[in-house]
Amino acid sequence: MTDTPPFDRHMLEALICPVTHGPLEYDAEAQELISKSAKLAFPIRNGIPIMLIDEARKLD
């Protein structure tokens, strides 16, 4: 099993949801950035947030 680089929480202050331009929440367990207003979860891969709408997971 390979270790993934940690997500820099300071980066969260600079990132916004690409859909709503609202705040994001960090889910460390799932390695995702959550946009509650857009109901999307953006993946974090190798410590890098993937802020593409096509890559986001829809939330219920």
N, CA, C and O atoms as a Maestro MAE file, in Angstrom:
{
 s_m_m2io_version
 :::
 2.0.0
}

f_m_ct {
 s_m_title
 :::
 protein
 m_atom[240] {
  # First column is atom index #
  i_m_mmod_type
  r_m_x_coord
  r_m_y_coord
  r_m_z_coord
  i_m_residue_number
  s_m_chain_name
  s_m_pdb_residue_name
  s_m_pdb_atom_name
  i_m_atomic_number
  :::
  1 25 0.852 -1.193 0.000 1 A "MET " " N  " 7
  2 3 0.000 0.000 0.000 1 A "MET " " CA " 6
  3 2 0.886 1.240 0.000 1 A "MET " " C  " 6
  4 15 1.841 1.324 0.773 1 A "MET " " O  " 8
  5 25 0.577 2.190 -0.854 2 A "THR " " N  " 7
  6 3 1.387 3.403 -0.936 2 A "THR " " CA " 6
  7 2 0.756 4.503 -0.097 2 A "THR " " C  " 6
  8 15 -0.465 4.606 0.024 2 A "THR " " O  " 8
  9 25 1.620 5.310 0.470 3 A "ASP " " N  " 7
  10 3 1.134 6.450 1.240 3 A "ASP " " CA " 6
  11 2 0.822 7.593 0.288 3 A "ASP " " C  " 6
  12 15 1.601 7.888 -0.619 3 A "ASP " " O  " 8
  13 25 -0.310 8.229 0.497 4 A "THR " " N  " 7
  14 3 -0.652 9.387 -0.320 4 A "THR " " CA " 6
  15 2 -0.207 10.643 0.409 4 A "THR " " C  " 6
  16 15 -0.287 10.711 1.636 4 A "THR " " O  " 8
  17 25 0.261 11.637 -0.337 5 A "PRO " " N  " 7
  18 3 0.670 12.878 0.313 5 A "PRO " " CA " 6
  19 2 -0.515 13.517 1.022 5 A "PRO " " C  " 6
  20 15 -1.644 13.428 0.539 5 A "PRO " " O  " 8
  21 25 -0.277 14.158 2.157 6 A "PRO " " N  " 7
  22 3 -1.381 14.787 2.880 6 A "PRO " " CA " 6
  23 2 -1.908 16.013 2.143 6 A "PRO " " C  " 6
  24 15 -1.179 16.687 1.415 6 A "PRO " " O  " 8
  25 25 -3.185 16.279 2.351 7 A "PHE " " N  " 7
  26 3 -3.803 17.479 1.798 7 A "PHE " " CA " 6
  27 2 -3.458 18.657 2.698 7 A "PHE " " C  " 6
  28 15 -3.603 18.578 3.917 7 A "PHE " " O  " 8
  29 25 -3.004 19.739 2.099 8 A "ASP " " N  " 7
  30 3 -2.646 20.946 2.849 8 A "ASP " " CA " 6
  31 2 -3.929 21.705 3.199 8 A "ASP " " C  " 6
  32 15 -4.575 22.280 2.322 8 A "ASP " " O  " 8
  33 25 -4.286 21.703 4.462 9 A "ARG " " N  " 7
  34 3 -5.533 22.354 4.900 9 A "ARG " " CA " 6
  35 2 -5.525 23.861 4.629 9 A "ARG " " C  " 6
  36 15 -6.591 24.464 4.505 9 A "ARG " " O  " 8
  37 25 -4.354 24.472 4.536 10 A "HIS " " N  " 7
  38 3 -4.287 25.902 4.223 10 A "HIS " " CA " 6
  39 2 -4.785 26.173 2.805 10 A "HIS " " C  " 6
  40 15 -5.267 27.265 2.502 10 A "HIS " " O  " 8
  41 25 -4.663 25.173 1.949 11 A "MET " " N  " 7
  42 3 -5.155 25.312 0.577 11 A "MET " " CA " 6
  43 2 -6.675 25.475 0.569 11 A "MET " " C  " 6
  44 15 -7.236 26.125 -0.314 11 A "MET " " O  " 8
  45 25 -7.330 24.877 1.562 12 A "LEU " " N  " 7
  46 3 -8.787 24.943 1.650 12 A "LEU " " CA " 6
  47 2 -9.286 26.385 1.740 12 A "LEU " " C  " 6
  48 15 -10.361 26.705 1.234 12 A "LEU " " O  " 8
  49 25 -8.511 27.244 2.378 13 A "GLU " " N  " 7
  50 3 -8.907 28.645 2.506 13 A "GLU " " CA " 6
  51 2 -8.964 29.342 1.151 13 A "GLU " " C  " 6
  52 15 -9.733 30.287 0.978 13 A "GLU " " O  " 8
  53 25 -8.166 28.890 0.194 14 A "ALA " " N  " 7
  54 3 -8.106 29.519 -1.126 14 A "ALA " " CA " 6
  55 2 -9.067 28.884 -2.124 14 A "ALA " " C  " 6
  56 15 -9.373 29.486 -3.153 14 A "ALA " " O  " 8
  57 25 -9.545 27.683 -1.837 15 A "LEU " " N  " 7
  58 3 -10.407 26.971 -2.779 15 A "LEU " " CA " 6
  59 2 -11.876 27.274 -2.535 15 A "LEU " " C  " 6
  60 15 -12.317 27.431 -1.396 15 A "LEU " " O  " 8
  61 25 -12.623 27.352 -3.629 16 A "ILE " " N  " 7
  62 3 -14.073 27.515 -3.558 16 A "ILE " " CA " 6
  63 2 -14.707 26.522 -4.525 16 A "ILE " " C  " 6
  64 15 -14.044 25.993 -5.417 16 A "ILE " " O  " 8
  65 25 -15.965 26.285 -4.339 17 A "CYS " " N  " 7
  66 3 -16.696 25.392 -5.231 17 A "CYS " " CA " 6
  67 2 -16.752 26.019 -6.628 17 A "CYS " " C  " 6
  68 15 -17.128 27.183 -6.759 17 A "CYS " " O  " 8
  69 25 -16.386 25.270 -7.671 18 A "PRO " " N  " 7
  70 3 -16.437 25.827 -9.028 18 A "PRO " " CA " 6
  71 2 -17.857 26.035 -9.547 18 A "PRO " " C  " 6
  72 15 -18.055 26.720 -10.551 18 A "PRO " " O  " 8
  73 25 -18.839 25.455 -8.875 19 A "VAL " " N  " 7
  74 3 -20.239 25.600 -9.304 19 A "VAL " " CA " 6
  75 2 -20.897 26.795 -8.621 19 A "VAL " " C  " 6
  76 15 -21.460 27.669 -9.281 19 A "VAL " " O  " 8
  77 25 -20.818 26.820 -7.285 20 A "THR " " N  " 7
  78 3 -21.538 27.846 -6.520 20 A "THR " " CA " 6
  79 2 -20.641 28.980 -6.024 20 A "THR " " C  " 6
  80 15 -21.131 30.006 -5.553 20 A "THR " " O  " 8
  81 25 -19.331 28.788 -6.133 21 A "HIS " " N  " 7
  82 3 -18.343 29.745 -5.591 21 A "HIS " " CA " 6
  83 2 -18.467 29.882 -4.081 21 A "HIS " " C  " 6
  84 15 -18.057 30.888 -3.501 21 A "HIS " " O  " 8
  85 25 -19.039 28.857 -3.451 22 A "GLY " " N  " 7
  86 3 -19.192 28.824 -2.002 22 A "GLY " " CA " 6
  87 2 -18.061 28.047 -1.333 22 A "GLY " " C  " 6
  88 15 -17.166 27.538 -2.008 22 A "GLY " " O  " 8
  89 25 -18.104 27.957 -0.012 23 A "PRO " " N  " 7
  90 3 -17.045 27.279 0.744 23 A "PRO " " CA " 6
  91 2 -17.089 25.761 0.569 23 A "PRO " " C  " 6
  92 15 -18.112 25.183 0.202 23 A "PRO " " O  " 8
  93 25 -15.946 25.141 0.843 24 A "LEU " " N  " 7
  94 3 -15.812 23.693 0.789 24 A "LEU " " CA " 6
  95 2 -15.442 23.169 2.169 24 A "LEU " " C  " 6
  96 15 -14.827 23.878 2.966 24 A "LEU " " O  " 8
  97 25 -15.818 21.932 2.446 25 A "GLU " " N  " 7
  98 3 -15.447 21.273 3.689 25 A "GLU " " CA " 6
  99 2 -14.560 20.091 3.358 25 A "GLU " " C  " 6
  100 15 -14.790 19.389 2.374 25 A "GLU " " O  " 8
  101 25 -13.549 19.870 4.177 26 A "TYR " " N  " 7
  102 3 -12.602 18.783 3.967 26 A "TYR " " CA " 6
  103 2 -13.063 17.533 4.692 26 A "TYR " " C  " 6
  104 15 -13.293 17.565 5.901 26 A "TYR " " O  " 8
  105 25 -13.199 16.428 3.961 27 A "ASP " " N  " 7
  106 3 -13.519 15.127 4.537 27 A "ASP " " CA " 6
  107 2 -12.247 14.288 4.461 27 A "ASP " " C  " 6
  108 15 -11.937 13.713 3.417 27 A "ASP " " O  " 8
  109 25 -11.507 14.220 5.577 28 A "ALA " " N  " 7
  110 3 -10.215 13.532 5.606 28 A "ALA " " CA " 6
  111 2 -10.355 12.037 5.349 28 A "ALA " " C  " 6
  112 15 -9.523 11.444 4.663 28 A "ALA " " O  " 8
  113 25 -11.398 11.429 5.894 29 A "GLU " " N  " 7
  114 3 -11.575 9.986 5.743 29 A "GLU " " CA " 6
  115 2 -11.803 9.596 4.290 29 A "GLU " " C  " 6
  116 15 -11.214 8.632 3.800 29 A "GLU " " O  " 8
  117 25 -12.662 10.347 3.598 30 A "ALA " " N  " 7
  118 3 -12.980 10.054 2.202 30 A "ALA " " CA " 6
  119 2 -12.010 10.707 1.222 30 A "ALA " " C  " 6
  120 15 -12.049 10.420 0.026 30 A "ALA " " O  " 8
  121 25 -11.137 11.587 1.727 31 A "GLN " " N  " 7
  122 3 -10.228 12.357 0.879 31 A "GLN " " CA " 6
  123 2 -11.009 13.090 -0.222 31 A "GLN " " C  " 6
  124 15 -10.772 12.917 -1.417 31 A "GLN " " O  " 8
  125 25 -11.950 13.915 0.248 32 A "GLU " " N  " 7
  126 3 -12.790 14.698 -0.659 32 A "GLU " " CA " 6
  127 2 -12.994 16.097 -0.087 32 A "GLU " " C  " 6
  128 15 -12.887 16.319 1.119 32 A "GLU " " O  " 8
  129 25 -13.288 17.023 -0.977 33 A "LEU " " N  " 7
  130 3 -13.741 18.355 -0.596 33 A "LEU " " CA " 6
  131 2 -15.227 18.402 -0.903 33 A "LEU " " C  " 6
  132 15 -15.644 18.118 -2.026 33 A "LEU " " O  " 8
  133 25 -16.015 18.756 0.082 34 A "ILE " " N  " 7
  134 3 -17.472 18.707 -0.016 34 A "ILE " " CA " 6
  135 2 -18.035 20.111 -0.221 34 A "ILE " " C  " 6
  136 15 -17.710 21.043 0.514 34 A "ILE " " O  " 8
  137 25 -18.887 20.238 -1.240 35 A "SER " " N  " 7
  138 3 -19.660 21.454 -1.448 35 A "SER " " CA " 6
  139 2 -21.101 21.121 -1.105 35 A "SER " " C  " 6
  140 15 -21.813 20.505 -1.898 35 A "SER " " O  " 8
  141 25 -21.524 21.533 0.085 36 A "LYS " " N  " 7
  142 3 -22.902 21.245 0.502 36 A "LYS " " CA " 6
  143 2 -23.914 21.957 -0.382 36 A "LYS " " C  " 6
  144 15 -24.972 21.402 -0.680 36 A "LYS " " O  " 8
  145 25 -23.606 23.183 -0.807 37 A "SER " " N  " 7
  146 3 -24.561 23.950 -1.613 37 A "SER " " CA " 6
  147 2 -24.750 23.340 -3.000 37 A "SER " " C  " 6
  148 15 -25.853 23.384 -3.545 37 A "SER " " O  " 8
  149 25 -23.695 22.774 -3.576 38 A "ALA " " N  " 7
  150 3 -23.799 22.148 -4.898 38 A "ALA " " CA " 6
  151 2 -24.115 20.656 -4.791 38 A "ALA " " C  " 6
  152 15 -24.425 20.007 -5.791 38 A "ALA " " O  " 8
  153 25 -24.034 20.109 -3.553 39 A "LYS " " N  " 7
  154 3 -24.240 18.682 -3.312 39 A "LYS " " CA " 6
  155 2 -23.269 17.837 -4.141 39 A "LYS " " C  " 6
  156 15 -23.651 16.862 -4.787 39 A "LYS " " O  " 8
  157 25 -21.977 18.256 -4.095 40 A "LEU " " N  " 7
  158 3 -20.926 17.557 -4.822 40 A "LEU " " CA " 6
  159 2 -19.746 17.297 -3.893 40 A "LEU " " C  " 6
  160 15 -19.494 18.056 -2.956 40 A "LEU " " O  " 8
  161 25 -19.031 16.214 -4.169 41 A "ALA " " N  " 7
  162 3 -17.804 15.884 -3.453 41 A "ALA " " CA " 6
  163 2 -16.686 15.782 -4.476 41 A "ALA " " C  " 6
  164 15 -16.734 14.950 -5.382 41 A "ALA " " O  " 8
  165 25 -15.681 16.634 -4.326 42 A "PHE " " N  " 7
  166 3 -14.553 16.663 -5.244 42 A "PHE " " CA " 6
  167 2 -13.424 15.814 -4.663 42 A "PHE " " C  " 6
  168 15 -13.049 16.000 -3.505 42 A "PHE " " O  " 8
  169 25 -12.874 14.880 -5.451 43 A "PRO " " N  " 7
  170 3 -11.843 13.984 -4.915 43 A "PRO " " CA " 6
  171 2 -10.509 14.694 -4.719 43 A "PRO " " C  " 6
  172 15 -10.199 15.685 -5.380 43 A "PRO " " O  " 8
  173 25 -9.730 14.146 -3.783 44 A "ILE " " N  " 7
  174 3 -8.351 14.586 -3.586 44 A "ILE " " CA " 6
  175 2 -7.486 13.387 -3.930 44 A "ILE " " C  " 6
  176 15 -7.589 12.337 -3.296 44 A "ILE " " O  " 8
  177 25 -6.628 13.546 -4.943 45 A "ARG " " N  " 7
  178 3 -5.768 12.452 -5.382 45 A "ARG " " CA " 6
  179 2 -4.306 12.862 -5.229 45 A "ARG " " C  " 6
  180 15 -3.881 13.898 -5.742 45 A "ARG " " O  " 8
  181 25 -3.558 12.050 -4.529 46 A "ASN " " N  " 7
  182 3 -2.138 12.330 -4.280 46 A "ASN " " CA " 6
  183 2 -1.933 13.707 -3.669 46 A "ASN " " C  " 6
  184 15 -0.960 14.395 -3.976 46 A "ASN " " O  " 8
  185 25 -2.864 14.103 -2.797 47 A "GLY " " N  " 7
  186 3 -2.757 15.385 -2.112 47 A "GLY " " CA " 6
  187 2 -3.229 16.574 -2.935 47 A "GLY " " C  " 6
  188 15 -3.136 17.714 -2.482 47 A "GLY " " O  " 8
  189 25 -3.737 16.322 -4.148 48 A "ILE " " N  " 7
  190 3 -4.172 17.404 -5.041 48 A "ILE " " CA " 6
  191 2 -5.678 17.344 -5.233 48 A "ILE " " C  " 6
  192 15 -6.204 16.325 -5.681 48 A "ILE " " O  " 8
  193 25 -6.390 18.439 -4.895 49 A "PRO " " N  " 7
  194 3 -7.843 18.451 -5.125 49 A "PRO " " CA " 6
  195 2 -8.152 18.510 -6.622 49 A "PRO " " C  " 6
  196 15 -7.575 19.310 -7.358 49 A "PRO " " O  " 8
  197 25 -9.061 17.660 -7.051 50 A "ILE " " N  " 7
  198 3 -9.497 17.627 -8.448 50 A "ILE " " CA " 6
  199 2 -10.812 18.400 -8.511 50 A "ILE " " C  " 6
  200 15 -11.871 17.870 -8.176 50 A "ILE " " O  " 8
  201 25 -10.732 19.658 -8.945 51 A "MET " " N  " 7
  202 3 -11.886 20.554 -8.891 51 A "MET " " CA " 6
  203 2 -12.664 20.597 -10.211 51 A "MET " " C  " 6
  204 15 -13.200 21.639 -10.589 51 A "MET " " O  " 8
  205 25 -12.718 19.473 -10.897 52 A "LEU " " N  " 7
  206 3 -13.464 19.373 -12.147 52 A "LEU " " CA " 6
  207 2 -14.858 18.819 -11.861 52 A "LEU " " C  " 6
  208 15 -15.004 17.816 -11.163 52 A "LEU " " O  " 8
  209 25 -15.860 19.467 -12.398 53 A "ILE " " N  " 7
  210 3 -17.241 19.047 -12.159 53 A "ILE " " CA " 6
  211 2 -17.461 17.619 -12.647 53 A "ILE " " C  " 6
  212 15 -18.190 16.853 -12.016 53 A "ILE " " O  " 8
  213 25 -16.836 17.255 -13.768 54 A "ASP " " N  " 7
  214 3 -16.983 15.902 -14.311 54 A "ASP " " CA " 6
  215 2 -16.387 14.831 -13.394 54 A "ASP " " C  " 6
  216 15 -16.769 13.664 -13.480 54 A "ASP " " O  " 8
  217 25 -15.464 15.214 -12.526 55 A "GLU " " N  " 7
  218 3 -14.824 14.265 -11.611 55 A "GLU " " CA " 6
  219 2 -15.529 14.192 -10.262 55 A "GLU " " C  " 6
  220 15 -15.249 13.295 -9.466 55 A "GLU " " O  " 8
  221 25 -16.437 15.121 -9.997 56 A "ALA " " N  " 7
  222 3 -17.103 15.198 -8.698 56 A "ALA " " CA " 6
  223 2 -18.151 14.093 -8.549 56 A "ALA " " C  " 6
  224 15 -18.767 13.647 -9.517 56 A "ALA " " O  " 8
  225 25 -18.325 13.674 -7.296 57 A "ARG " " N  " 7
  226 3 -19.342 12.686 -6.953 57 A "ARG " " CA " 6
  227 2 -20.572 13.436 -6.440 57 A "ARG " " C  " 6
  228 15 -20.461 14.342 -5.614 57 A "ARG " " O  " 8
  229 25 -21.745 13.043 -6.944 58 A "LYS " " N  " 7
  230 3 -22.979 13.683 -6.496 58 A "LYS " " CA " 6
  231 2 -23.374 13.171 -5.127 58 A "LYS " " C  " 6
  232 15 -23.297 11.973 -4.858 58 A "LYS " " O  " 8
  233 25 -23.797 14.082 -4.261 59 A "LEU " " N  " 7
  234 3 -24.261 13.734 -2.933 59 A "LEU " " CA " 6
  235 2 -25.772 13.705 -2.903 59 A "LEU " " C  " 6
  236 15 -26.426 14.439 -3.644 59 A "LEU " " O  " 8
  237 25 -26.329 12.863 -2.055 60 A "ASP " " N  " 7
  238 3 -27.804 12.774 -1.934 60 A "ASP " " CA " 6
  239 2 -28.360 13.944 -1.168 60 A "ASP " " C  " 6
  240 15 -29.572 14.033 -0.971 60 A "ASP " " O  " 8
  :::
 }
 m_bond[239] {
  # First column is bond index #
  i_m_from
  i_m_to
  i_m_order
  :::
  1 1 2 1
  2 2 3 1
  3 3 4 2
  4 3 5 1
  5 5 6 1
  6 6 7 1
  7 7 8 2
  8 7 9 1
  9 9 10 1
  10 10 11 1
  11 11 12 2
  12 11 13 1
  13 13 14 1
  14 14 15 1
  15 15 16 2
  16 15 17 1
  17 17 18 1
  18 18 19 1
  19 19 20 2
  20 19 21 1
  21 21 22 1
  22 22 23 1
  23 23 24 2
  24 23 25 1
  25 25 26 1
  26 26 27 1
  27 27 28 2
  28 27 29 1
  29 29 30 1
  30 30 31 1
  31 31 32 2
  32 31 33 1
  33 33 34 1
  34 34 35 1
  35 35 36 2
  36 35 37 1
  37 37 38 1
  38 38 39 1
  39 39 40 2
  40 39 41 1
  41 41 42 1
  42 42 43 1
  43 43 44 2
  44 43 45 1
  45 45 46 1
  46 46 47 1
  47 47 48 2
  48 47 49 1
  49 49 50 1
  50 50 51 1
  51 51 52 2
  52 51 53 1
  53 53 54 1
  54 54 55 1
  55 55 56 2
  56 55 57 1
  57 57 58 1
  58 58 59 1
  59 59 60 2
  60 59 61 1
  61 61 62 1
  62 62 63 1
  63 63 64 2
  64 63 65 1
  65 65 66 1
  66 66 67 1
  67 67 68 2
  68 67 69 1
  69 69 70 1
  70 70 71 1
  71 71 72 2
  72 71 73 1
  73 73 74 1
  74 74 75 1
  75 75 76 2
  76 75 77 1
  77 77 78 1
  78 78 79 1
  79 79 80 2
  80 79 81 1
  81 81 82 1
  82 82 83 1
  83 83 84 2
  84 83 85 1
  85 85 86 1
  86 86 87 1
  87 87 88 2
  88 87 89 1
  89 89 90 1
  90 90 91 1
  91 91 92 2
  92 91 93 1
  93 93 94 1
  94 94 95 1
  95 95 96 2
  96 95 97 1
  97 97 98 1
  98 98 99 1
  99 99 100 2
  100 99 101 1
  101 101 102 1
  102 102 103 1
  103 103 104 2
  104 103 105 1
  105 105 106 1
  106 106 107 1
  107 107 108 2
  108 107 109 1
  109 109 110 1
  110 110 111 1
  111 111 112 2
  112 111 113 1
  113 113 114 1
  114 114 115 1
  115 115 116 2
  116 115 117 1
  117 117 118 1
  118 118 119 1
  119 119 120 2
  120 119 121 1
  121 121 122 1
  122 122 123 1
  123 123 124 2
  124 123 125 1
  125 125 126 1
  126 126 127 1
  127 127 128 2
  128 127 129 1
  129 129 130 1
  130 130 131 1
  131 131 132 2
  132 131 133 1
  133 133 134 1
  134 134 135 1
  135 135 136 2
  136 135 137 1
  137 137 138 1
  138 138 139 1
  139 139 140 2
  140 139 141 1
  141 141 142 1
  142 142 143 1
  143 143 144 2
  144 143 145 1
  145 145 146 1
  146 146 147 1
  147 147 148 2
  148 147 149 1
  149 149 150 1
  150 150 151 1
  151 151 152 2
  152 151 153 1
  153 153 154 1
  154 154 155 1
  155 155 156 2
  156 155 157 1
  157 157 158 1
  158 158 159 1
  159 159 160 2
  160 159 161 1
  161 161 162 1
  162 162 163 1
  163 163 164 2
  164 163 165 1
  165 165 166 1
  166 166 167 1
  167 167 168 2
  168 167 169 1
  169 169 170 1
  170 170 171 1
  171 171 172 2
  172 171 173 1
  173 173 174 1
  174 174 175 1
  175 175 176 2
  176 175 177 1
  177 177 178 1
  178 178 179 1
  179 179 180 2
  180 179 181 1
  181 181 182 1
  182 182 183 1
  183 183 184 2
  184 183 185 1
  185 185 186 1
  186 186 187 1
  187 187 188 2
  188 187 189 1
  189 189 190 1
  190 190 191 1
  191 191 192 2
  192 191 193 1
  193 193 194 1
  194 194 195 1
  195 195 196 2
  196 195 197 1
  197 197 198 1
  198 198 199 1
  199 199 200 2
  200 199 201 1
  201 201 202 1
  202 202 203 1
  203 203 204 2
  204 203 205 1
  205 205 206 1
  206 206 207 1
  207 207 208 2
  208 207 209 1
  209 209 210 1
  210 210 211 1
  211 211 212 2
  212 211 213 1
  213 213 214 1
  214 214 215 1
  215 215 216 2
  216 215 217 1
  217 217 218 1
  218 218 219 1
  219 219 220 2
  220 219 221 1
  221 221 222 1
  222 222 223 1
  223 223 224 2
  224 223 225 1
  225 225 226 1
  226 226 227 1
  227 227 228 2
  228 227 229 1
  229 229 230 1
  230 230 231 1
  231 231 232 2
  232 231 233 1
  233 233 234 1
  234 234 235 1
  235 235 236 2
  236 235 237 1
  237 237 238 1
  238 238 239 1
  239 239 240 2
  :::
 }
}
